[in-house]
Amino acid sequence: MVYTFHHLTIQEFVAALAQFLTPYILMPTHTTPPNLTPLLDIAHSDRDGRFQIFLRFLIGLSDPYTKSLLNELLGTLSSETTRQVIDWIQRIFENIGIETSISGKSDKKGDLLNILHYLFESQNKPLMKATIGTLKKIDLSRNRLSPVDCIVMAADLQTCEMVEEIDLDSCYIQTEGIQRLVSVLHRCKSLRLGNNNLGYCGVKRLCEALRNPECKVQSLVLDSNNLTADCTEELASALNTNHSLKELKLNSNKLGDCGVKRLCEALRNPECKIQRLELGVNRLTDGCTDDLVSALSTRRSLRLLDLRFNSFTDGSVPALRRLIQTCTSLEEIVLFDNRLSRVGENQLLSLQGFRAELTVSVKH
């Protein structure tokens, strides 16, 4: 007998459901389901993703609530199949390793993303805690994440009490993705969101997480996100609220002088604990130098100020020298690839020995 389906999704669901019904319908003399592990391994190992819908349906059917609904229609579904599915999820998580997310291998990151989907479909809280609940770092960088992926991540991360770092660099999550994740982003200490085209709306959503009273974020990377001066009002508001932030990277955006001036309003806050501030490639000119110096010269936490690839000229040299001399905690200032003359560069370099631990970088 041959069955045909009008939609592939229905076919995948029926194929998954058959794994719970087969022992009782097709093989009535069998009381124990066959070993599903080889089938699960083959489906999971296929790199083109053709079996992912089938796997997610299969794992979703192991959810007790889902099974209870189907039991009324189809009779009792196999609990042994459910056990095999749960054991298999635990095993593949152990196989990719607790440190998988740190490995940087794209295929391993893909495995981690698939496991997040499996756990979401299972709705098995103890299983989530026993697997991803122990992770300290979630690294899905350079994997294109859909809004559905972000929904899954947000749900799963609710159980990750130990996570300290989330790396979503170059995941193209944009505003909708951030909106889905905003409920969990405040939980980590390090948050990497570079190259996601967040723009104003995305940053506005992100700042909701940063303003959360329980926000733990200490390091925030927002490089290459098409941020303009309009975004800095939200960022400044978040900085005024979140005093845990120690590292802020805003390289390769379009903040301009106006945007930096707004940021400086928050940087003047005595509660601000910024240690590393990176503003490279942001179309900055001499017009914002005085504001930067005014905001940062008395900061006793600032260690690094990166202003590379902007348009500062010799007109900024006196103010920058004053900053270097008065900000006693400053260990490095980066100014290469600006519009400084050799005379201006030398005036800044002459302060190199002002403090033993000080580095002034004006050339590559």
Tab-separated table of C-alpha atoms in Angstrom:
chain	number	residue	atom	x	y	z
A	1	MET	CA	0.000	0.000	0.000
A	2	VAL	CA	1.307	3.442	-0.966
A	3	TYR	CA	0.356	6.637	0.841
A	4	THR	CA	0.693	10.108	-0.669
A	5	PHE	CA	0.563	13.428	1.153
A	6	HIS	CA	-0.361	16.861	-0.136
A	7	HIS	CA	2.239	18.501	2.087
A	8	LEU	CA	5.668	17.338	3.207
A	9	THR	CA	5.029	18.467	6.781
A	10	ILE	CA	2.083	16.067	7.122
A	11	GLN	CA	4.232	13.256	5.756
A	12	GLU	CA	6.956	13.991	8.336
A	13	PHE	CA	4.421	14.073	11.163
A	14	VAL	CA	2.906	10.735	10.173
A	15	ALA	CA	6.398	9.220	9.869
A	16	ALA	CA	7.220	10.409	13.383
A	17	LEU	CA	3.904	9.232	14.802
A	18	ALA	CA	4.471	5.785	13.288
A	19	GLN	CA	7.467	5.298	15.593
A	20	PHE	CA	5.081	5.413	18.559
A	21	LEU	CA	2.400	3.238	16.937
A	22	THR	CA	4.278	0.632	14.883
A	23	PRO	CA	4.768	-1.975	17.640
A	24	TYR	CA	1.041	-2.093	18.304
A	25	ILE	CA	-0.393	-1.745	14.818
A	26	LEU	CA	2.054	-3.185	12.300
A	27	MET	CA	3.652	-5.758	14.609
A	28	PRO	CA	0.963	-6.742	17.146
A	29	THR	CA	3.050	-9.649	18.442
A	30	HIS	CA	5.792	-7.249	19.552
A	31	THR	CA	5.452	-5.607	22.941
A	32	THR	CA	8.683	-3.600	22.796
A	33	PRO	CA	9.424	-0.962	20.141
A	34	PRO	CA	12.491	-1.534	17.973
A	35	ASN	CA	15.728	0.278	18.768
A	36	LEU	CA	15.305	3.789	17.357
A	37	THR	CA	18.872	4.922	17.990
A	38	PRO	CA	20.251	4.081	14.505
A	39	LEU	CA	17.335	5.889	12.856
A	40	LEU	CA	17.775	8.942	15.088
A	41	ASP	CA	21.528	9.001	14.483
A	42	ILE	CA	21.128	8.869	10.714
A	43	ALA	CA	18.467	11.575	10.686
A	44	HIS	CA	20.490	13.860	12.951
A	45	SER	CA	23.774	13.381	11.080
A	46	ASP	CA	22.366	14.438	7.709
A	47	ARG	CA	23.864	17.906	7.198
A	48	ASP	CA	21.352	19.241	4.676
A	49	GLY	CA	18.615	19.261	7.328
A	50	ARG	CA	16.140	17.171	5.345
A	51	PHE	CA	15.154	15.126	8.417
A	52	GLN	CA	14.935	17.942	10.952
A	53	ILE	CA	11.144	18.314	10.702
A	54	PHE	CA	10.754	14.570	11.225
A	55	LEU	CA	13.076	14.629	14.253
A	56	ARG	CA	11.340	17.586	15.844
A	57	PHE	CA	7.934	15.956	15.421
A	58	LEU	CA	9.296	12.718	16.868
A	59	ILE	CA	10.728	14.496	19.898
A	60	GLY	CA	7.633	16.654	20.298
A	61	LEU	CA	5.517	13.516	20.506
A	62	SER	CA	7.508	12.478	23.566
A	63	ASP	CA	5.992	15.411	25.471
A	64	PRO	CA	3.555	13.911	28.043
A	65	TYR	CA	0.921	16.580	27.398
A	66	THR	CA	0.996	16.018	23.639
A	67	LYS	CA	0.840	12.262	24.167
A	68	SER	CA	-2.155	12.608	26.464
A	69	LEU	CA	-4.085	14.415	23.732
A	70	LEU	CA	-3.265	11.753	21.153
A	71	ASN	CA	-3.917	8.868	23.539
A	72	GLU	CA	-7.614	9.703	23.434
A	73	LEU	CA	-7.619	9.317	19.657
A	74	LEU	CA	-5.041	6.606	19.006
A	75	GLY	CA	-4.704	4.662	22.207
A	76	THR	CA	-1.667	4.620	24.463
A	77	LEU	CA	1.499	5.740	22.691
A	78	SER	CA	4.709	3.866	23.380
A	79	SER	CA	6.442	5.011	26.569
A	80	GLU	CA	9.507	2.975	25.559
A	81	THR	CA	9.852	5.099	22.419
A	82	THR	CA	9.686	8.193	24.604
A	83	ARG	CA	12.453	6.836	26.835
A	84	GLN	CA	14.653	6.077	23.835
A	85	VAL	CA	14.153	9.589	22.475
A	86	ILE	CA	15.086	11.231	25.790
A	87	ASP	CA	18.147	9.005	26.211
A	88	TRP	CA	19.222	9.822	22.667
A	89	ILE	CA	19.014	13.600	23.235
A	90	GLN	CA	21.177	13.276	26.335
A	91	ARG	CA	23.706	11.170	24.454
A	92	ILE	CA	24.136	13.500	21.475
A	93	PHE	CA	24.518	16.442	23.830
A	94	GLU	CA	27.275	14.589	25.660
A	95	ASN	CA	28.886	13.657	22.336
A	96	ILE	CA	29.237	17.246	21.143
A	97	GLY	CA	30.559	18.108	24.599
A	98	ILE	CA	29.785	20.747	27.199
A	99	GLU	CA	32.449	22.985	25.633
A	100	THR	CA	31.109	22.594	22.086
A	101	SER	CA	29.862	26.141	21.926
A	102	ILE	CA	33.421	27.363	22.506
A	103	SER	CA	34.965	25.230	19.768
A	104	GLY	CA	34.128	27.618	16.948
A	105	LYS	CA	33.279	24.793	14.516
A	106	SER	CA	30.241	25.696	12.448
A	107	ASP	CA	28.945	22.110	12.272
A	108	LYS	CA	29.092	21.814	16.068
A	109	LYS	CA	27.233	25.103	16.415
A	110	GLY	CA	24.623	23.694	14.054
A	111	ASP	CA	24.363	20.639	16.304
A	112	LEU	CA	23.881	22.893	19.309
A	113	LEU	CA	21.108	24.816	17.552
A	114	ASN	CA	19.369	21.562	16.615
A	115	ILE	CA	19.609	20.358	20.210
A	116	LEU	CA	18.002	23.592	21.376
A	117	HIS	CA	15.109	22.827	19.027
A	118	TYR	CA	14.896	19.224	20.262
A	119	LEU	CA	14.725	20.370	23.872
A	120	PHE	CA	12.093	22.959	23.037
A	121	GLU	CA	9.945	20.339	21.322
A	122	SER	CA	10.333	17.929	24.234
A	123	GLN	CA	9.101	20.506	26.780
A	124	ASN	CA	11.056	18.406	29.271
A	125	LYS	CA	12.333	20.793	31.949
A	126	PRO	CA	14.451	18.217	33.831
A	127	LEU	CA	16.094	17.221	30.530
A	128	MET	CA	16.825	20.870	29.721
A	129	LYS	CA	18.448	21.418	33.106
A	130	ALA	CA	20.501	18.225	32.783
A	131	THR	CA	21.876	19.309	29.389
A	132	ILE	CA	22.010	22.998	28.469
A	133	GLY	CA	21.338	23.980	32.072
A	134	THR	CA	25.036	23.375	32.731
A	135	LEU	CA	26.360	25.490	29.843
A	136	LYS	CA	28.341	28.616	30.665
A	137	LYS	CA	28.625	29.789	27.071
A	138	ILE	CA	26.207	29.682	24.153
A	139	ASP	CA	28.033	30.361	20.881
A	140	LEU	CA	25.935	30.369	17.722
A	141	SER	CA	27.945	33.070	15.952
A	142	ARG	CA	27.897	33.128	12.142
A	143	ASN	CA	24.787	30.946	12.022
A	144	ARG	CA	21.796	32.641	10.424
A	145	LEU	CA	19.028	32.522	13.026
A	146	SER	CA	15.362	32.842	12.122
A	147	PRO	CA	12.746	34.399	14.427
A	148	VAL	CA	11.651	30.838	15.283
A	149	ASP	CA	15.224	29.976	16.284
A	150	CYS	CA	15.210	33.008	18.584
A	151	ILE	CA	11.904	31.944	20.167
A	152	VAL	CA	13.394	28.503	20.839
A	153	MET	CA	16.560	30.007	22.322
A	154	ALA	CA	14.590	32.299	24.616
A	155	ALA	CA	12.478	29.419	25.920
A	156	ASP	CA	15.448	27.107	26.467
A	157	LEU	CA	17.637	29.753	28.090
A	158	GLN	CA	15.074	30.183	30.833
A	159	THR	CA	16.581	27.019	32.317
A	160	CYS	CA	20.237	28.076	31.833
A	161	GLU	CA	21.053	29.416	35.255
A	162	MET	CA	24.828	29.149	34.736
A	163	VAL	CA	25.200	30.812	31.315
A	164	GLU	CA	27.722	33.663	31.403
A	165	GLU	CA	28.294	34.391	27.725
A	166	ILE	CA	25.995	34.520	24.707
A	167	ASP	CA	27.677	34.990	21.331
A	168	LEU	CA	25.280	35.784	18.489
A	169	ASP	CA	27.741	37.668	16.310
A	170	SER	CA	26.731	37.726	12.619
A	171	CYS	CA	23.487	35.793	13.138
A	172	TYR	CA	21.323	38.310	11.211
A	173	ILE	CA	18.748	38.354	13.978
A	174	GLN	CA	17.723	41.990	13.408
A	175	THR	CA	14.883	43.639	15.326
A	176	GLU	CA	12.469	40.694	15.353
A	177	GLY	CA	15.099	38.326	16.705
A	178	ILE	CA	16.058	40.700	19.518
A	179	GLN	CA	12.387	41.114	20.375
A	180	ARG	CA	12.113	37.335	20.842
A	181	LEU	CA	15.291	37.164	22.948
A	182	VAL	CA	14.876	40.236	25.124
A	183	SER	CA	13.415	38.252	28.030
A	184	VAL	CA	16.679	36.323	28.584
A	185	LEU	CA	19.536	38.535	27.373
A	186	HIS	CA	19.939	40.221	30.752
A	187	ARG	CA	20.966	36.906	32.359
A	188	CYS	CA	24.500	36.692	30.926
A	189	LYS	CA	27.655	38.660	31.727
A	190	SER	CA	28.981	38.844	28.167
A	191	LEU	CA	26.698	39.576	25.215
A	192	ARG	CA	28.067	39.652	21.663
A	193	LEU	CA	25.620	40.983	19.072
A	194	GLY	CA	27.940	42.369	16.403
A	195	ASN	CA	26.911	42.514	12.738
A	196	ASN	CA	23.191	41.907	13.186
A	197	ASN	CA	21.791	45.064	11.566
A	198	LEU	CA	19.871	45.954	14.715
A	199	GLY	CA	19.414	49.634	13.897
A	200	TYR	CA	17.331	51.913	16.085
A	201	CYS	CA	14.415	49.522	16.678
A	202	GLY	CA	16.679	46.618	17.581
A	203	VAL	CA	18.708	48.661	20.050
A	204	LYS	CA	15.519	49.989	21.599
A	205	ARG	CA	14.434	46.401	22.294
A	206	LEU	CA	17.877	45.457	23.564
A	207	CYS	CA	17.874	48.361	26.003
A	208	GLU	CA	14.762	46.893	27.614
A	209	ALA	CA	16.974	43.982	28.687
A	210	LEU	CA	19.785	46.300	29.785
A	211	ARG	CA	17.376	48.265	31.977
A	212	ASN	CA	16.160	45.111	33.697
A	213	PRO	CA	16.913	45.496	37.437
A	214	GLU	CA	18.441	41.998	37.385
A	215	CYS	CA	20.680	42.696	34.365
A	216	LYS	CA	24.130	41.096	34.719
A	217	VAL	CA	25.634	42.226	31.407
A	218	GLN	CA	29.195	43.471	31.891
A	219	SER	CA	30.449	43.241	28.303
A	220	LEU	CA	28.332	44.342	25.331
A	221	VAL	CA	29.479	44.134	21.699
A	222	LEU	CA	27.401	46.042	19.143
A	223	ASP	CA	29.930	46.493	16.334
A	224	SER	CA	28.603	46.872	12.766
A	225	ASN	CA	24.918	47.226	13.556
A	226	ASN	CA	23.978	50.273	11.496
A	227	LEU	CA	23.597	52.360	14.650
A	228	THR	CA	23.138	56.115	14.272
A	229	ALA	CA	22.960	59.075	16.638
A	230	ASP	CA	19.263	58.333	17.216
A	231	CYS	CA	20.200	55.040	18.893
A	232	THR	CA	22.387	56.678	21.515
A	233	GLU	CA	19.502	58.183	23.448
A	234	GLU	CA	18.289	54.668	24.274
A	235	LEU	CA	21.834	53.479	24.979
A	236	ALA	CA	22.501	56.434	27.270
A	237	SER	CA	19.292	55.720	29.160
A	238	ALA	CA	20.320	52.079	29.592
A	239	LEU	CA	23.810	53.076	30.733
A	240	ASN	CA	22.334	55.385	33.337
A	241	THR	CA	20.266	52.475	34.667
A	242	ASN	CA	22.680	49.567	34.234
A	243	HIS	CA	25.797	50.126	36.304
A	244	SER	CA	27.157	46.607	35.747
A	245	LEU	CA	28.439	47.382	32.236
A	246	LYS	CA	32.252	47.488	32.032
A	247	GLU	CA	32.920	46.981	28.324
A	248	LEU	CA	31.064	48.644	25.449
A	249	LYS	CA	32.078	48.076	21.821
A	250	LEU	CA	30.368	50.250	19.225
A	251	ASN	CA	32.894	50.061	16.382
A	252	SER	CA	31.895	50.426	12.721
A	253	ASN	CA	28.629	52.260	13.211
A	254	LYS	CA	27.430	55.773	12.288
A	255	LEU	CA	27.134	57.456	15.671
A	256	GLY	CA	28.790	60.708	14.632
A	257	ASP	CA	29.601	63.570	16.987
A	258	CYS	CA	25.975	64.011	18.031
A	259	GLY	CA	25.666	60.366	19.051
A	260	VAL	CA	28.857	60.435	21.107
A	261	LYS	CA	27.746	63.607	22.872
A	262	ARG	CA	24.582	61.819	23.981
A	263	LEU	CA	26.588	58.853	25.193
A	264	CYS	CA	28.811	61.177	27.180
A	265	GLU	CA	25.824	62.299	29.224
A	266	ALA	CA	25.626	58.752	30.617
A	267	LEU	CA	29.402	58.352	30.880
A	268	ARG	CA	29.484	61.341	33.235
A	269	ASN	CA	27.320	59.449	35.714
A	270	PRO	CA	29.439	58.794	38.840
A	271	GLU	CA	27.997	55.262	38.955
A	272	CYS	CA	29.336	54.445	35.471
A	273	LYS	CA	31.936	51.641	35.627
A	274	ILE	CA	33.043	51.525	31.978
A	275	GLN	CA	36.564	50.098	31.620
A	276	ARG	CA	36.750	49.597	27.842
A	277	LEU	CA	35.064	51.940	25.371
A	278	GLU	CA	35.501	51.308	21.644
A	279	LEU	CA	34.231	53.908	19.161
A	280	GLY	CA	36.343	53.126	16.096
A	281	VAL	CA	34.969	53.866	12.606
A	282	ASN	CA	32.092	56.091	13.728
A	283	ARG	CA	32.592	59.288	11.692
A	284	LEU	CA	33.824	61.208	14.719
A	285	THR	CA	35.494	64.608	14.395
A	286	ASP	CA	37.006	67.300	16.591
A	287	GLY	CA	33.439	68.363	17.370
A	288	CYS	CA	33.021	65.667	20.054
A	289	THR	CA	36.487	65.710	21.610
A	290	ASP	CA	35.692	68.134	24.427
A	291	ASP	CA	32.636	66.074	25.404
A	292	LEU	CA	34.685	62.876	25.516
A	293	VAL	CA	37.365	64.505	27.632
A	294	SER	CA	34.818	66.065	29.968
A	295	ALA	CA	33.026	62.734	30.459
A	296	LEU	CA	36.077	60.482	30.761
A	297	SER	CA	38.878	62.501	32.319
A	298	THR	CA	37.664	61.861	35.863
A	299	ARG	CA	36.678	58.234	35.283
A	300	ARG	CA	38.721	56.051	37.600
A	301	SER	CA	37.586	52.857	35.901
A	302	LEU	CA	38.513	53.542	32.245
A	303	ARG	CA	41.345	51.311	30.979
A	304	LEU	CA	40.990	51.477	27.191
A	305	LEU	CA	39.653	54.113	24.795
A	306	ASP	CA	39.634	53.120	21.115
A	307	LEU	CA	39.036	55.927	18.593
A	308	ARG	CA	40.697	54.415	15.510
A	309	PHE	CA	39.585	55.177	11.942
A	310	ASN	CA	37.830	58.460	12.651
A	311	SER	CA	38.510	62.045	11.561
A	312	PHE	CA	40.255	63.647	14.530
A	313	THR	CA	42.813	66.294	13.554
A	314	ASP	CA	45.516	68.212	15.384
A	315	GLY	CA	42.728	70.400	16.738
A	316	SER	CA	41.866	67.569	19.149
A	317	VAL	CA	45.424	67.027	20.366
A	318	PRO	CA	45.343	69.461	23.355
A	319	ALA	CA	42.102	67.916	24.659
A	320	LEU	CA	43.358	64.357	24.116
A	321	ARG	CA	46.598	65.166	25.926
A	322	ARG	CA	44.546	66.502	28.813
A	323	LEU	CA	42.505	63.298	28.884
A	324	ILE	CA	45.631	61.131	28.942
A	325	GLN	CA	47.109	63.167	31.780
A	326	THR	CA	44.005	63.410	33.960
A	327	CYS	CA	42.459	59.948	33.500
A	328	THR	CA	44.945	58.173	35.727
A	329	SER	CA	43.401	54.726	35.212
A	330	LEU	CA	43.827	54.868	31.405
A	331	GLU	CA	46.221	52.191	30.150
A	332	GLU	CA	45.742	52.472	26.385
A	333	ILE	CA	44.347	54.988	23.911
A	334	VAL	CA	44.125	54.010	20.238
A	335	LEU	CA	44.102	56.793	17.640
A	336	PHE	CA	45.642	55.371	14.486
A	337	ASP	CA	44.151	56.138	11.062
A	338	ASN	CA	42.781	59.540	11.994
A	339	ARG	CA	43.794	62.843	10.378
A	340	LEU	CA	46.613	63.708	12.710
A	341	SER	CA	49.775	65.264	11.337
A	342	ARG	CA	53.164	63.903	12.280
A	343	VAL	CA	53.518	66.815	14.704
A	344	GLY	CA	50.194	65.951	16.351
A	345	GLU	CA	51.114	62.285	16.573
A	346	ASN	CA	54.432	63.120	18.204
A	347	GLN	CA	52.744	65.393	20.737
A	348	LEU	CA	50.565	62.478	21.798
A	349	LEU	CA	53.393	59.951	21.697
A	350	SER	CA	55.448	62.172	23.992
A	351	LEU	CA	53.041	61.194	26.787
A	352	GLN	CA	53.865	57.506	26.353
A	353	GLY	CA	56.187	57.643	29.354
A	354	PHE	CA	53.827	59.772	31.434
A	355	ARG	CA	52.850	56.578	33.265
A	356	ALA	CA	54.719	53.302	33.110
A	357	GLU	CA	51.640	51.286	32.135
A	358	LEU	CA	50.408	53.744	29.464
A	359	THR	CA	50.275	52.912	25.724
A	360	VAL	CA	49.481	55.594	23.136
A	361	SER	CA	48.813	54.090	19.686
A	362	VAL	CA	48.767	56.550	16.789
A	363	LYS	CA	50.234	54.276	14.093
A	364	HIS	CA	49.745	50.640	13.076
